[in-house]
mmCIF file with all atom_site columns, C-alpha atoms in Angstrom:
data_model
loop_
_atom_site.group_PDB
_atom_site.id
_atom_site.type_symbol
_atom_site.label_atom_id
_atom_site.label_alt_id
_atom_site.label_comp_id
_atom_site.label_asym_id
_atom_site.label_entity_id
_atom_site.label_seq_id
_atom_site.pdbx_PDB_ins_code
_atom_site.Cartn_x
_atom_site.Cartn_y
_atom_site.Cartn_z
_atom_site.occupancy
_atom_site.B_iso_or_equiv
_atom_site.pdbx_formal_charge
_atom_site.auth_seq_id
_atom_site.auth_comp_id
_atom_site.auth_asym_id
_atom_site.auth_atom_id
_atom_site.pdbx_PDB_model_num
ATOM 1   C CA . GLY A 1 1   ? -24.008 -33.594 -70.080  1.00 63.00 ? 1178 GLY A CA 1
ATOM 2   C CA . ALA A 1 2   ? -22.499 -32.305 -73.288  1.00 67.00 ? 1179 ALA A CA 1
ATOM 3   C CA . VAL A 1 3   ? -24.705 -30.309 -75.444  1.00 90.00 ? 1180 VAL A CA 1
ATOM 4   C CA . VAL A 1 4   ? -24.205 -29.153 -79.071  1.00 95.00 ? 1181 VAL A CA 1
ATOM 5   C CA . SER A 1 5   ? -26.529 -26.804 -80.527  1.00 96.00 ? 1182 SER A CA 1
ATOM 6   C CA . GLN A 1 6   ? -26.988 -26.416 -84.294  1.00 97.00 ? 1183 GLN A CA 1
ATOM 7   C CA . HIS A 1 7   ? -28.716 -23.620 -86.140  1.00 96.00 ? 1184 HIS A CA 1
ATOM 8   C CA . PRO A 1 8   ? -30.957 -23.536 -88.142  1.00 97.00 ? 1185 PRO A CA 1
ATOM 9   C CA . SER A 1 9   ? -32.647 -26.867 -87.792  1.00 96.00 ? 1186 SER A CA 1
ATOM 10  C CA . TRP A 1 10  ? -34.086 -26.624 -91.353  1.00 96.00 ? 1187 TRP A CA 1
ATOM 11  C CA . VAL A 1 11  ? -33.373 -24.135 -93.933  1.00 97.00 ? 1188 VAL A CA 1
ATOM 12  C CA . ILE A 1 12  ? -34.870 -23.852 -97.690  1.00 97.00 ? 1189 ILE A CA 1
ATOM 13  C CA . CYS A 1 13  ? -32.924 -21.954 -100.215 1.00 96.00 ? 1190 CYS A CA 1
ATOM 14  C CA . LYS A 1 14  ? -33.044 -21.131 -103.910 1.00 97.00 ? 1191 LYS A CA 1
ATOM 15  C CA . SER A 1 15  ? -30.263 -22.772 -106.361 1.00 97.00 ? 1192 SER A CA 1
ATOM 16  C CA . GLY A 1 16  ? -27.447 -20.527 -106.389 1.00 97.00 ? 1193 GLY A CA 1
ATOM 17  C CA . THR A 1 17  ? -27.513 -19.158 -103.085 1.00 97.00 ? 1194 THR A CA 1
ATOM 18  C CA . SER A 1 18  ? -25.420 -19.702 -100.337 1.00 97.00 ? 1195 SER A CA 1
ATOM 19  C CA . VAL A 1 19  ? -26.300 -21.119 -96.497  1.00 97.00 ? 1196 VAL A CA 1
ATOM 20  C CA . LYS A 1 20  ? -24.579 -20.863 -93.376  1.00 98.00 ? 1197 LYS A CA 1
ATOM 21  C CA . ILE A 1 21  ? -25.090 -23.524 -90.818  1.00 98.00 ? 1198 ILE A CA 1
ATOM 22  C CA . GLU A 1 22  ? -23.910 -22.988 -87.176  1.00 97.00 ? 1199 GLU A CA 1
ATOM 23  C CA . CYS A 1 23  ? -22.598 -25.641 -84.778  1.00 97.00 ? 1200 CYS A CA 1
ATOM 24  C CA . ARG A 1 24  ? -22.028 -24.706 -81.029  1.00 96.00 ? 1201 ARG A CA 1
ATOM 25  C CA . SER A 1 25  ? -20.803 -26.566 -78.047  1.00 94.00 ? 1202 SER A CA 1
ATOM 26  C CA . LEU A 1 26  ? -22.613 -25.200 -75.139  1.00 93.00 ? 1203 LEU A CA 1
ATOM 27  C CA . ASP A 1 27  ? -20.995 -26.386 -72.176  1.00 89.00 ? 1204 ASP A CA 1
ATOM 28  C CA . PHE A 1 28  ? -17.581 -27.241 -73.122  1.00 90.00 ? 1205 PHE A CA 1
ATOM 29  C CA . GLN A 1 29  ? -14.683 -26.171 -75.566  1.00 91.00 ? 1206 GLN A CA 1
ATOM 30  C CA . ALA A 1 30  ? -14.269 -28.092 -78.924  1.00 91.00 ? 1207 ALA A CA 1
ATOM 31  C CA . THR A 1 31  ? -10.928 -27.565 -80.630  1.00 90.00 ? 1208 THR A CA 1
ATOM 32  C CA . THR A 1 32  ? -12.259 -30.097 -83.063  1.00 92.00 ? 1209 THR A CA 1
ATOM 33  C CA . MET A 1 33  ? -15.686 -30.444 -84.495  1.00 95.00 ? 1210 MET A CA 1
ATOM 34  C CA . PHE A 1 34  ? -16.830 -32.846 -87.322  1.00 95.00 ? 1211 PHE A CA 1
ATOM 35  C CA . TRP A 1 35  ? -19.453 -32.123 -90.127  1.00 96.00 ? 1212 TRP A CA 1
ATOM 36  C CA . TYR A 1 36  ? -21.290 -35.195 -91.297  1.00 95.00 ? 1213 TYR A CA 1
ATOM 37  C CA . ARG A 1 37  ? -23.852 -35.504 -94.093  1.00 95.00 ? 1214 ARG A CA 1
ATOM 38  C CA . GLN A 1 38  ? -26.617 -37.954 -93.824  1.00 93.00 ? 1215 GLN A CA 1
ATOM 39  C CA . PHE A 1 39  ? -28.859 -39.136 -96.952  1.00 86.00 ? 1216 PHE A CA 1
ATOM 40  C CA . PRO A 1 40  ? -32.333 -40.507 -96.186  1.00 81.00 ? 1217 PRO A CA 1
ATOM 41  C CA . LYS A 1 41  ? -32.221 -44.113 -94.678  1.00 77.00 ? 1218 LYS A CA 1
ATOM 42  C CA . GLN A 1 42  ? -28.203 -43.947 -94.720  1.00 80.00 ? 1219 GLN A CA 1
ATOM 43  C CA . SER A 1 43  ? -25.318 -43.650 -92.637  1.00 85.00 ? 1220 SER A CA 1
ATOM 44  C CA . LEU A 1 44  ? -23.429 -40.718 -91.530  1.00 90.00 ? 1221 LEU A CA 1
ATOM 45  C CA . MET A 1 45  ? -20.905 -39.596 -94.211  1.00 91.00 ? 1222 MET A CA 1
ATOM 46  C CA . LEU A 1 46  ? -17.955 -37.540 -92.558  1.00 91.00 ? 1223 LEU A CA 1
ATOM 47  C CA . MET A 1 47  ? -17.426 -34.596 -94.663  1.00 94.00 ? 1224 MET A CA 1
ATOM 48  C CA . ALA A 1 48  ? -14.656 -32.802 -92.875  1.00 93.00 ? 1225 ALA A CA 1
ATOM 49  C CA . THR A 1 49  ? -12.964 -32.065 -89.674  1.00 93.00 ? 1226 THR A CA 1
ATOM 50  C CA . SER A 1 50  ? -13.054 -28.775 -88.340  1.00 93.00 ? 1227 SER A CA 1
ATOM 51  C CA . ASN A 1 51  ? -9.993  -27.436 -86.198  1.00 90.00 ? 1228 ASN A CA 1
ATOM 52  C CA . GLU A 1 52  ? -9.960  -24.423 -84.217  1.00 90.00 ? 1229 GLU A CA 1
ATOM 53  C CA . GLY A 1 53  ? -7.390  -22.113 -85.448  1.00 87.00 ? 1230 GLY A CA 1
ATOM 54  C CA . SER A 1 54  ? -6.462  -23.885 -88.579  1.00 88.00 ? 1231 SER A CA 1
ATOM 55  C CA . LYS A 1 55  ? -7.815  -25.089 -91.916  1.00 90.00 ? 1232 LYS A CA 1
ATOM 56  C CA . ALA A 1 56  ? -10.435 -27.700 -91.932  1.00 93.00 ? 1233 ALA A CA 1
ATOM 57  C CA . THR A 1 57  ? -9.641  -31.473 -93.139  1.00 92.00 ? 1234 THR A CA 1
ATOM 58  C CA . TYR A 1 58  ? -11.855 -32.420 -95.982  1.00 94.00 ? 1235 TYR A CA 1
ATOM 59  C CA . GLU A 1 59  ? -12.671 -35.889 -96.737  1.00 91.00 ? 1236 GLU A CA 1
ATOM 60  C CA . GLN A 1 60  ? -12.037 -37.436 -100.188 1.00 91.00 ? 1237 GLN A CA 1
ATOM 61  C CA . GLY A 1 61  ? -14.877 -36.302 -102.761 1.00 92.00 ? 1238 GLY A CA 1
ATOM 62  C CA . VAL A 1 62  ? -15.734 -33.166 -100.569 1.00 94.00 ? 1239 VAL A CA 1
ATOM 63  C CA . GLU A 1 63  ? -15.290 -30.074 -102.476 1.00 94.00 ? 1240 GLU A CA 1
ATOM 64  C CA . LYS A 1 64  ? -13.665 -27.459 -100.036 1.00 92.00 ? 1241 LYS A CA 1
ATOM 65  C CA . ASP A 1 65  ? -14.495 -24.498 -102.159 1.00 95.00 ? 1242 ASP A CA 1
ATOM 66  C CA . LYS A 1 66  ? -18.207 -25.397 -102.009 1.00 96.00 ? 1243 LYS A CA 1
ATOM 67  C CA . PHE A 1 67  ? -18.288 -26.453 -98.112  1.00 97.00 ? 1244 PHE A CA 1
ATOM 68  C CA . LEU A 1 68  ? -16.721 -23.819 -96.633  1.00 96.00 ? 1245 LEU A CA 1
ATOM 69  C CA . ILE A 1 69  ? -15.873 -24.451 -92.811  1.00 95.00 ? 1246 ILE A CA 1
ATOM 70  C CA . ASN A 1 70  ? -14.653 -21.914 -90.332  1.00 93.00 ? 1247 ASN A CA 1
ATOM 71  C CA . HIS A 1 71  ? -13.816 -22.750 -86.858  1.00 92.00 ? 1248 HIS A CA 1
ATOM 72  C CA . ALA A 1 72  ? -13.377 -19.165 -85.362  1.00 84.00 ? 1249 ALA A CA 1
ATOM 73  C CA . SER A 1 73  ? -13.443 -20.121 -81.617  1.00 92.00 ? 1250 SER A CA 1
ATOM 74  C CA . LEU A 1 74  ? -13.385 -22.915 -79.209  1.00 92.00 ? 1251 LEU A CA 1
ATOM 75  C CA . THR A 1 75  ? -17.162 -23.087 -79.085  1.00 94.00 ? 1252 THR A CA 1
ATOM 76  C CA . LEU A 1 76  ? -18.272 -22.446 -82.866  1.00 96.00 ? 1253 LEU A CA 1
ATOM 77  C CA . SER A 1 77  ? -17.773 -24.051 -86.194  1.00 96.00 ? 1254 SER A CA 1
ATOM 78  C CA . THR A 1 78  ? -19.779 -23.086 -89.161  1.00 97.00 ? 1255 THR A CA 1
ATOM 79  C CA . LEU A 1 79  ? -20.317 -24.626 -92.406  1.00 97.00 ? 1256 LEU A CA 1
ATOM 80  C CA . THR A 1 80  ? -21.366 -22.699 -95.377  1.00 97.00 ? 1257 THR A CA 1
ATOM 81  C CA . VAL A 1 81  ? -22.827 -24.272 -98.357  1.00 97.00 ? 1258 VAL A CA 1
ATOM 82  C CA . THR A 1 82  ? -22.212 -22.171 -101.338 1.00 97.00 ? 1259 THR A CA 1
ATOM 83  C CA . SER A 1 83  ? -23.824 -21.853 -104.680 1.00 96.00 ? 1260 SER A CA 1
ATOM 84  C CA . ALA A 1 84  ? -26.211 -24.536 -103.613 1.00 96.00 ? 1261 ALA A CA 1
ATOM 85  C CA . HIS A 1 85  ? -27.820 -27.104 -105.813 1.00 96.00 ? 1262 HIS A CA 1
ATOM 86  C CA . PRO A 1 86  ? -30.672 -29.299 -105.340 1.00 96.00 ? 1263 PRO A CA 1
ATOM 87  C CA . GLU A 1 87  ? -28.403 -32.224 -104.921 1.00 95.00 ? 1264 GLU A CA 1
ATOM 88  C CA . ASP A 1 88  ? -26.956 -30.479 -101.934 1.00 96.00 ? 1265 ASP A CA 1
ATOM 89  C CA . SER A 1 89  ? -30.225 -31.111 -100.260 1.00 96.00 ? 1266 SER A CA 1
ATOM 90  C CA . SER A 1 90  ? -29.462 -33.276 -97.379  1.00 95.00 ? 1267 SER A CA 1
ATOM 91  C CA . PHE A 1 91  ? -29.550 -33.709 -93.399  1.00 96.00 ? 1268 PHE A CA 1
ATOM 92  C CA . TYR A 1 92  ? -26.276 -32.024 -92.279  1.00 97.00 ? 1269 TYR A CA 1
ATOM 93  C CA . ILE A 1 93  ? -24.935 -32.722 -88.889  1.00 97.00 ? 1270 ILE A CA 1
ATOM 94  C CA . CYS A 1 94  ? -22.022 -31.611 -86.706  1.00 97.00 ? 1271 CYS A CA 1
ATOM 95  C CA . SER A 1 95  ? -20.591 -33.484 -83.711  1.00 95.00 ? 1272 SER A CA 1
ATOM 96  C CA . ALA A 1 96  ? -17.693 -32.687 -81.179  1.00 94.00 ? 1273 ALA A CA 1
ATOM 97  C CA . PRO A 1 97  ? -15.662 -35.010 -79.089  1.00 91.00 ? 1274 PRO A CA 1
ATOM 98  C CA . ARG A 1 98  ? -15.666 -35.132 -75.416  1.00 87.00 ? 1275 ARG A CA 1
ATOM 99  C CA . GLY A 1 99  ? -15.047 -37.314 -72.635  1.00 78.00 ? 1276 GLY A CA 1
ATOM 100 C CA . ALA A 1 100 ? -12.416 -39.933 -71.862  1.00 72.00 ? 1277 ALA A CA 1
ATOM 101 C CA . GLY A 1 101 ? -13.212 -41.981 -74.926  1.00 73.00 ? 1278 GLY A CA 1
ATOM 102 C CA . TYR A 1 102 ? -13.716 -38.991 -77.150  1.00 81.00 ? 1279 TYR A CA 1
ATOM 103 C CA . GLU A 1 103 ? -17.278 -40.055 -77.807  1.00 89.00 ? 1280 GLU A CA 1
ATOM 104 C CA . GLN A 1 104 ? -19.168 -37.771 -80.084  1.00 92.00 ? 1281 GLN A CA 1
ATOM 105 C CA . TYR A 1 105 ? -21.942 -35.369 -79.172  1.00 94.00 ? 1282 TYR A CA 1
ATOM 106 C CA . PHE A 1 106 ? -24.146 -34.520 -82.119  1.00 95.00 ? 1283 PHE A CA 1
ATOM 107 C CA . GLY A 1 107 ? -26.144 -31.433 -82.697  1.00 96.00 ? 1284 GLY A CA 1
ATOM 108 C CA . PRO A 1 108 ? -29.770 -31.810 -83.742  1.00 95.00 ? 1285 PRO A CA 1
ATOM 109 C CA . GLY A 1 109 ? -29.140 -31.664 -87.097  1.00 96.00 ? 1286 GLY A CA 1
ATOM 110 C CA . THR A 1 110 ? -29.935 -29.139 -90.131  1.00 97.00 ? 1287 THR A CA 1
ATOM 111 C CA . ARG A 1 111 ? -32.356 -30.169 -92.912  1.00 96.00 ? 1288 ARG A CA 1
ATOM 112 C CA . LEU A 1 112 ? -31.641 -28.259 -96.044  1.00 97.00 ? 1289 LEU A CA 1
ATOM 113 C CA . THR A 1 113 ? -33.544 -28.153 -98.913  1.00 97.00 ? 1290 THR A CA 1
ATOM 114 C CA . VAL A 1 114 ? -32.570 -26.576 -102.149 1.00 97.00 ? 1291 VAL A CA 1
ATOM 115 C CA . THR A 1 115 ? -35.111 -25.704 -104.523 1.00 96.00 ? 1292 THR A CA 1
ATOM 116 C CA . GLY B 2 1   ? -9.636  -46.423 -95.403  1.00 55.00 ? 65   GLY B CA 1
ATOM 117 C CA . GLN B 2 2   ? -10.928 -48.490 -92.733  1.00 64.00 ? 66   GLN B CA 1
ATOM 118 C CA . GLN B 2 3   ? -14.419 -49.713 -93.061  1.00 83.00 ? 67   GLN B CA 1
ATOM 119 C CA . VAL B 2 4   ? -16.901 -51.131 -90.570  1.00 91.00 ? 68   VAL B CA 1
ATOM 120 C CA . MET B 2 5   ? -19.363 -53.424 -91.574  1.00 94.00 ? 69   MET B CA 1
ATOM 121 C CA . GLN B 2 6   ? -22.816 -53.611 -89.764  1.00 96.00 ? 70   GLN B CA 1
ATOM 122 C CA . ILE B 2 7   ? -25.731 -56.250 -90.085  1.00 96.00 ? 71   ILE B CA 1
ATOM 123 C CA . PRO B 2 8   ? -28.491 -56.468 -90.650  1.00 96.00 ? 72   PRO B CA 1
ATOM 124 C CA . GLN B 2 9   ? -29.479 -53.313 -92.433  1.00 94.00 ? 73   GLN B CA 1
ATOM 125 C CA . TYR B 2 10  ? -33.082 -53.545 -91.180  1.00 95.00 ? 74   TYR B CA 1
ATOM 126 C CA . GLN B 2 11  ? -34.902 -55.718 -88.363  1.00 97.00 ? 75   GLN B CA 1
ATOM 127 C CA . HIS B 2 12  ? -38.577 -55.967 -87.757  1.00 97.00 ? 76   HIS B CA 1
ATOM 128 C CA . VAL B 2 13  ? -39.389 -57.587 -84.589  1.00 97.00 ? 77   VAL B CA 1
ATOM 129 C CA . GLN B 2 14  ? -42.535 -58.014 -82.190  1.00 97.00 ? 78   GLN B CA 1
ATOM 130 C CA . GLU B 2 15  ? -42.465 -56.121 -79.015  1.00 97.00 ? 79   GLU B CA 1
ATOM 131 C CA . GLY B 2 16  ? -41.024 -58.254 -76.365  1.00 97.00 ? 80   GLY B CA 1
ATOM 132 C CA . GLU B 2 17  ? -38.753 -60.115 -78.936  1.00 98.00 ? 81   GLU B CA 1
ATOM 133 C CA . ASP B 2 18  ? -35.040 -59.801 -78.699  1.00 98.00 ? 82   ASP B CA 1
ATOM 134 C CA . PHE B 2 19  ? -32.803 -58.066 -80.950  1.00 98.00 ? 83   PHE B CA 1
ATOM 135 C CA . THR B 2 20  ? -29.190 -58.213 -82.030  1.00 98.00 ? 84   THR B CA 1
ATOM 136 C CA . THR B 2 21  ? -27.087 -56.224 -84.444  1.00 98.00 ? 85   THR B CA 1
ATOM 137 C CA . TYR B 2 22  ? -23.368 -56.900 -85.570  1.00 98.00 ? 86   TYR B CA 1
ATOM 138 C CA . CYS B 2 23  ? -20.569 -54.983 -86.331  1.00 97.00 ? 87   CYS B CA 1
ATOM 139 C CA . ASN B 2 24  ? -17.375 -56.166 -87.946  1.00 97.00 ? 88   ASN B CA 1
ATOM 140 C CA . SER B 2 25  ? -13.840 -54.793 -88.990  1.00 94.00 ? 89   SER B CA 1
ATOM 141 C CA . SER B 2 26  ? -11.156 -56.187 -91.186  1.00 89.00 ? 90   SER B CA 1
ATOM 142 C CA . THR B 2 27  ? -8.732  -54.565 -89.017  1.00 91.00 ? 91   THR B CA 1
ATOM 143 C CA . THR B 2 28  ? -8.277  -54.746 -85.146  1.00 94.00 ? 92   THR B CA 1
ATOM 144 C CA . LEU B 2 29  ? -10.155 -51.746 -83.496  1.00 93.00 ? 93   LEU B CA 1
ATOM 145 C CA . SER B 2 30  ? -8.506  -49.887 -80.380  1.00 92.00 ? 94   SER B CA 1
ATOM 146 C CA . ASN B 2 31  ? -12.032 -49.289 -79.280  1.00 93.00 ? 95   ASN B CA 1
ATOM 147 C CA . ILE B 2 32  ? -15.628 -49.151 -80.721  1.00 95.00 ? 96   ILE B CA 1
ATOM 148 C CA . GLN B 2 33  ? -18.448 -47.051 -80.194  1.00 96.00 ? 97   GLN B CA 1
ATOM 149 C CA . TRP B 2 34  ? -22.282 -47.335 -80.137  1.00 97.00 ? 98   TRP B CA 1
ATOM 150 C CA . TYR B 2 35  ? -24.755 -44.926 -81.205  1.00 97.00 ? 99   TYR B CA 1
ATOM 151 C CA . LYS B 2 36  ? -28.725 -44.515 -81.306  1.00 97.00 ? 100  LYS B CA 1
ATOM 152 C CA . GLN B 2 37  ? -30.521 -42.161 -83.834  1.00 96.00 ? 101  GLN B CA 1
ATOM 153 C CA . ARG B 2 38  ? -34.225 -41.864 -83.274  1.00 95.00 ? 102  ARG B CA 1
ATOM 154 C CA . PRO B 2 39  ? -36.562 -41.195 -86.256  1.00 92.00 ? 103  PRO B CA 1
ATOM 155 C CA . GLY B 2 40  ? -36.136 -37.576 -87.134  1.00 89.00 ? 104  GLY B CA 1
ATOM 156 C CA . GLY B 2 41  ? -33.350 -37.287 -84.647  1.00 91.00 ? 105  GLY B CA 1
ATOM 157 C CA . HIS B 2 42  ? -29.625 -37.272 -84.351  1.00 93.00 ? 106  HIS B CA 1
ATOM 158 C CA . PRO B 2 43  ? -27.086 -39.949 -83.186  1.00 95.00 ? 107  PRO B CA 1
ATOM 159 C CA . VAL B 2 44  ? -26.877 -40.400 -79.128  1.00 95.00 ? 108  VAL B CA 1
ATOM 160 C CA . PHE B 2 45  ? -23.806 -41.829 -77.801  1.00 94.00 ? 109  PHE B CA 1
ATOM 161 C CA . LEU B 2 46  ? -24.659 -45.251 -75.961  1.00 96.00 ? 110  LEU B CA 1
ATOM 162 C CA . ILE B 2 47  ? -21.287 -46.705 -75.119  1.00 96.00 ? 111  ILE B CA 1
ATOM 163 C CA . GLN B 2 48  ? -17.725 -47.306 -75.738  1.00 95.00 ? 112  GLN B CA 1
ATOM 164 C CA . LEU B 2 49  ? -15.903 -50.697 -75.463  1.00 96.00 ? 113  LEU B CA 1
ATOM 165 C CA . VAL B 2 50  ? -12.076 -50.783 -75.255  1.00 95.00 ? 114  VAL B CA 1
ATOM 166 C CA . LYS B 2 51  ? -11.207 -54.277 -73.909  1.00 96.00 ? 115  LYS B CA 1
ATOM 167 C CA . SER B 2 52  ? -10.758 -57.567 -75.684  1.00 97.00 ? 116  SER B CA 1
ATOM 168 C CA . GLY B 2 53  ? -13.784 -59.641 -74.814  1.00 97.00 ? 117  GLY B CA 1
ATOM 169 C CA . GLU B 2 54  ? -15.528 -56.536 -72.972  1.00 97.00 ? 118  GLU B CA 1
ATOM 170 C CA . VAL B 2 55  ? -18.929 -56.926 -72.028  1.00 98.00 ? 119  VAL B CA 1
ATOM 171 C CA . LYS B 2 56  ? -21.150 -54.068 -70.616  1.00 98.00 ? 120  LYS B CA 1
ATOM 172 C CA . LYS B 2 57  ? -24.989 -53.900 -69.883  1.00 98.00 ? 121  LYS B CA 1
ATOM 173 C CA . GLN B 2 58  ? -27.185 -50.914 -69.826  1.00 97.00 ? 122  GLN B CA 1
ATOM 174 C CA . LYS B 2 59  ? -30.432 -52.298 -68.592  1.00 97.00 ? 123  LYS B CA 1
ATOM 175 C CA . ARG B 2 60  ? -32.014 -54.226 -71.415  1.00 98.00 ? 124  ARG B CA 1
ATOM 176 C CA . LEU B 2 61  ? -28.931 -53.775 -73.702  1.00 98.00 ? 125  LEU B CA 1
ATOM 177 C CA . THR B 2 62  ? -26.008 -55.749 -73.662  1.00 98.00 ? 126  THR B CA 1
ATOM 178 C CA . PHE B 2 63  ? -22.593 -54.733 -75.572  1.00 98.00 ? 127  PHE B CA 1
ATOM 179 C CA . GLN B 2 64  ? -19.847 -56.875 -76.685  1.00 98.00 ? 128  GLN B CA 1
ATOM 180 C CA . PHE B 2 65  ? -16.227 -56.349 -77.929  1.00 98.00 ? 129  PHE B CA 1
ATOM 181 C CA . GLY B 2 66  ? -14.763 -59.516 -79.720  1.00 97.00 ? 130  GLY B CA 1
ATOM 182 C CA . GLU B 2 67  ? -11.560 -61.167 -78.286  1.00 96.00 ? 131  GLU B CA 1
ATOM 183 C CA . ALA B 2 68  ? -9.736  -60.305 -81.415  1.00 96.00 ? 132  ALA B CA 1
ATOM 184 C CA . LYS B 2 69  ? -11.395 -56.630 -81.145  1.00 96.00 ? 133  LYS B CA 1
ATOM 185 C CA . LYS B 2 70  ? -12.540 -56.919 -84.709  1.00 96.00 ? 134  LYS B CA 1
ATOM 186 C CA . ASN B 2 71  ? -16.262 -57.623 -83.860  1.00 97.00 ? 135  ASN B CA 1
ATOM 187 C CA . SER B 2 72  ? -18.885 -56.230 -81.744  1.00 98.00 ? 136  SER B CA 1
ATOM 188 C CA . SER B 2 73  ? -22.421 -56.837 -81.035  1.00 98.00 ? 137  SER B CA 1
ATOM 189 C CA . LEU B 2 74  ? -25.574 -54.816 -79.458  1.00 98.00 ? 138  LEU B CA 1
ATOM 190 C CA . HIS B 2 75  ? -28.199 -57.071 -77.872  1.00 98.00 ? 139  HIS B CA 1
ATOM 191 C CA . ILE B 2 76  ? -31.583 -55.809 -76.743  1.00 98.00 ? 140  ILE B CA 1
ATOM 192 C CA . THR B 2 77  ? -33.905 -57.881 -74.574  1.00 98.00 ? 141  THR B CA 1
ATOM 193 C CA . ALA B 2 78  ? -37.506 -58.105 -74.835  1.00 98.00 ? 142  ALA B CA 1
ATOM 194 C CA . THR B 2 79  ? -37.412 -55.023 -77.000  1.00 98.00 ? 143  THR B CA 1
ATOM 195 C CA . GLN B 2 80  ? -40.093 -52.129 -76.353  1.00 97.00 ? 144  GLN B CA 1
ATOM 196 C CA . THR B 2 81  ? -41.554 -49.422 -78.794  1.00 97.00 ? 145  THR B CA 1
ATOM 197 C CA . THR B 2 82  ? -38.952 -47.155 -77.373  1.00 97.00 ? 146  THR B CA 1
ATOM 198 C CA . ASP B 2 83  ? -36.250 -49.026 -78.655  1.00 98.00 ? 147  ASP B CA 1
ATOM 199 C CA . VAL B 2 84  ? -37.087 -47.973 -82.291  1.00 97.00 ? 148  VAL B CA 1
ATOM 200 C CA . GLY B 2 85  ? -34.335 -46.398 -84.141  1.00 97.00 ? 149  GLY B CA 1
ATOM 201 C CA . THR B 2 86  ? -31.119 -46.704 -85.887  1.00 96.00 ? 150  THR B CA 1
ATOM 202 C CA . TYR B 2 87  ? -28.116 -48.191 -84.022  1.00 97.00 ? 151  TYR B CA 1
ATOM 203 C CA . PHE B 2 88  ? -24.700 -47.552 -85.355  1.00 96.00 ? 152  PHE B CA 1
ATOM 204 C CA . CYS B 2 89  ? -21.483 -48.895 -84.394  1.00 96.00 ? 153  CYS B CA 1
ATOM 205 C CA . ALA B 2 90  ? -18.319 -46.602 -84.971  1.00 94.00 ? 154  ALA B CA 1
ATOM 206 C CA . GLY B 2 91  ? -14.769 -47.361 -84.896  1.00 92.00 ? 155  GLY B CA 1
ATOM 207 C CA . PRO B 2 92  ? -11.683 -45.195 -84.936  1.00 88.00 ? 156  PRO B CA 1
ATOM 208 C CA . GLY B 2 93  ? -11.090 -43.224 -87.897  1.00 78.00 ? 157  GLY B CA 1
ATOM 209 C CA . SER B 2 94  ? -8.172  -43.285 -90.296  1.00 70.00 ? 158  SER B CA 1
ATOM 210 C CA . GLY B 2 95  ? -6.940  -39.611 -89.530  1.00 61.00 ? 159  GLY B CA 1
ATOM 211 C CA . ALA B 2 96  ? -3.647  -40.101 -87.544  1.00 52.00 ? 160  ALA B CA 1
ATOM 212 C CA . GLY B 2 97  ? -4.306  -38.450 -84.044  1.00 55.00 ? 161  GLY B CA 1
ATOM 213 C CA . SER B 2 98  ? -7.591  -37.353 -84.583  1.00 64.00 ? 162  SER B CA 1
ATOM 214 C CA . TYR B 2 99  ? -11.167 -38.305 -82.860  1.00 78.00 ? 163  TYR B CA 1
ATOM 215 C CA . GLN B 2 100 ? -12.593 -39.305 -86.172  1.00 85.00 ? 164  GLN B CA 1
ATOM 216 C CA . LEU B 2 101 ? -15.069 -41.972 -86.316  1.00 89.00 ? 165  LEU B CA 1
ATOM 217 C CA . THR B 2 102 ? -15.945 -44.324 -88.890  1.00 89.00 ? 166  THR B CA 1
ATOM 218 C CA . PHE B 2 103 ? -19.687 -45.325 -88.728  1.00 91.00 ? 167  PHE B CA 1
ATOM 219 C CA . GLY B 2 104 ? -21.161 -48.551 -89.868  1.00 93.00 ? 168  GLY B CA 1
ATOM 220 C CA . LYS B 2 105 ? -24.299 -48.324 -92.004  1.00 92.00 ? 169  LYS B CA 1
ATOM 221 C CA . GLY B 2 106 ? -26.423 -48.881 -89.100  1.00 95.00 ? 170  GLY B CA 1
ATOM 222 C CA . THR B 2 107 ? -29.398 -51.220 -88.296  1.00 96.00 ? 171  THR B CA 1
ATOM 223 C CA . LYS B 2 108 ? -32.749 -49.958 -88.512  1.00 96.00 ? 172  LYS B CA 1
ATOM 224 C CA . LEU B 2 109 ? -34.937 -51.521 -85.824  1.00 97.00 ? 173  LEU B CA 1
ATOM 225 C CA . SER B 2 110 ? -38.738 -51.417 -85.966  1.00 97.00 ? 174  SER B CA 1
ATOM 226 C CA . VAL B 2 111 ? -40.603 -52.638 -83.091  1.00 97.00 ? 175  VAL B CA 1
ATOM 227 C CA . ILE B 2 112 ? -44.145 -53.846 -83.934  1.00 95.00 ? 176  ILE B CA 1
ATOM 228 C CA . PRO B 2 113 ? -46.356 -53.426 -80.770  1.00 93.00 ? 177  PRO B CA 1
#
């Protein structure tokens, strides 16, 4: 089945630094990938849609200068959290659609802790 | 934007009891998808329903799509501890021509052995 990997699985960083998270589709090409944020005991909040070869589309309220997305190839999208603050601490998950119904295949997620 | 409401938020059941989670939308959905997220894990696709009144089964799980395509349900018969997790329904997002999904808030299922 479709597999999506995500790296790193967890990261701790200091306030003010930047963190890059990678999302890869391992056995299929994904022209579109999605980045979600999930707070404890809450649902998935779509942050942005990553489009290969073009600019990402950000959801309302998501700062594009803070959450930089790059989709440089058909199998890789990256999310960079710039100038991280403790309130950016969260679980970040990427997904890629595939299949007849475009069901989404999720990466294992990245737990970010900003101290 | 489109919203998908899901209830209940939490459900505690004794092992062997049945469980149902409901999903409602104010607008007609072209399709609905269901996902399961185990504690500490990531969402995993379970099924997609497309047709009005559609019913699909996966072992002890029964998925239904309403006749008006505005609601859906997931029913688990005789729950087991392996059913523990959060179940999300998801409808198409508002982005035109995209594969976006709008997720419900999820129902967290706890199974007491």
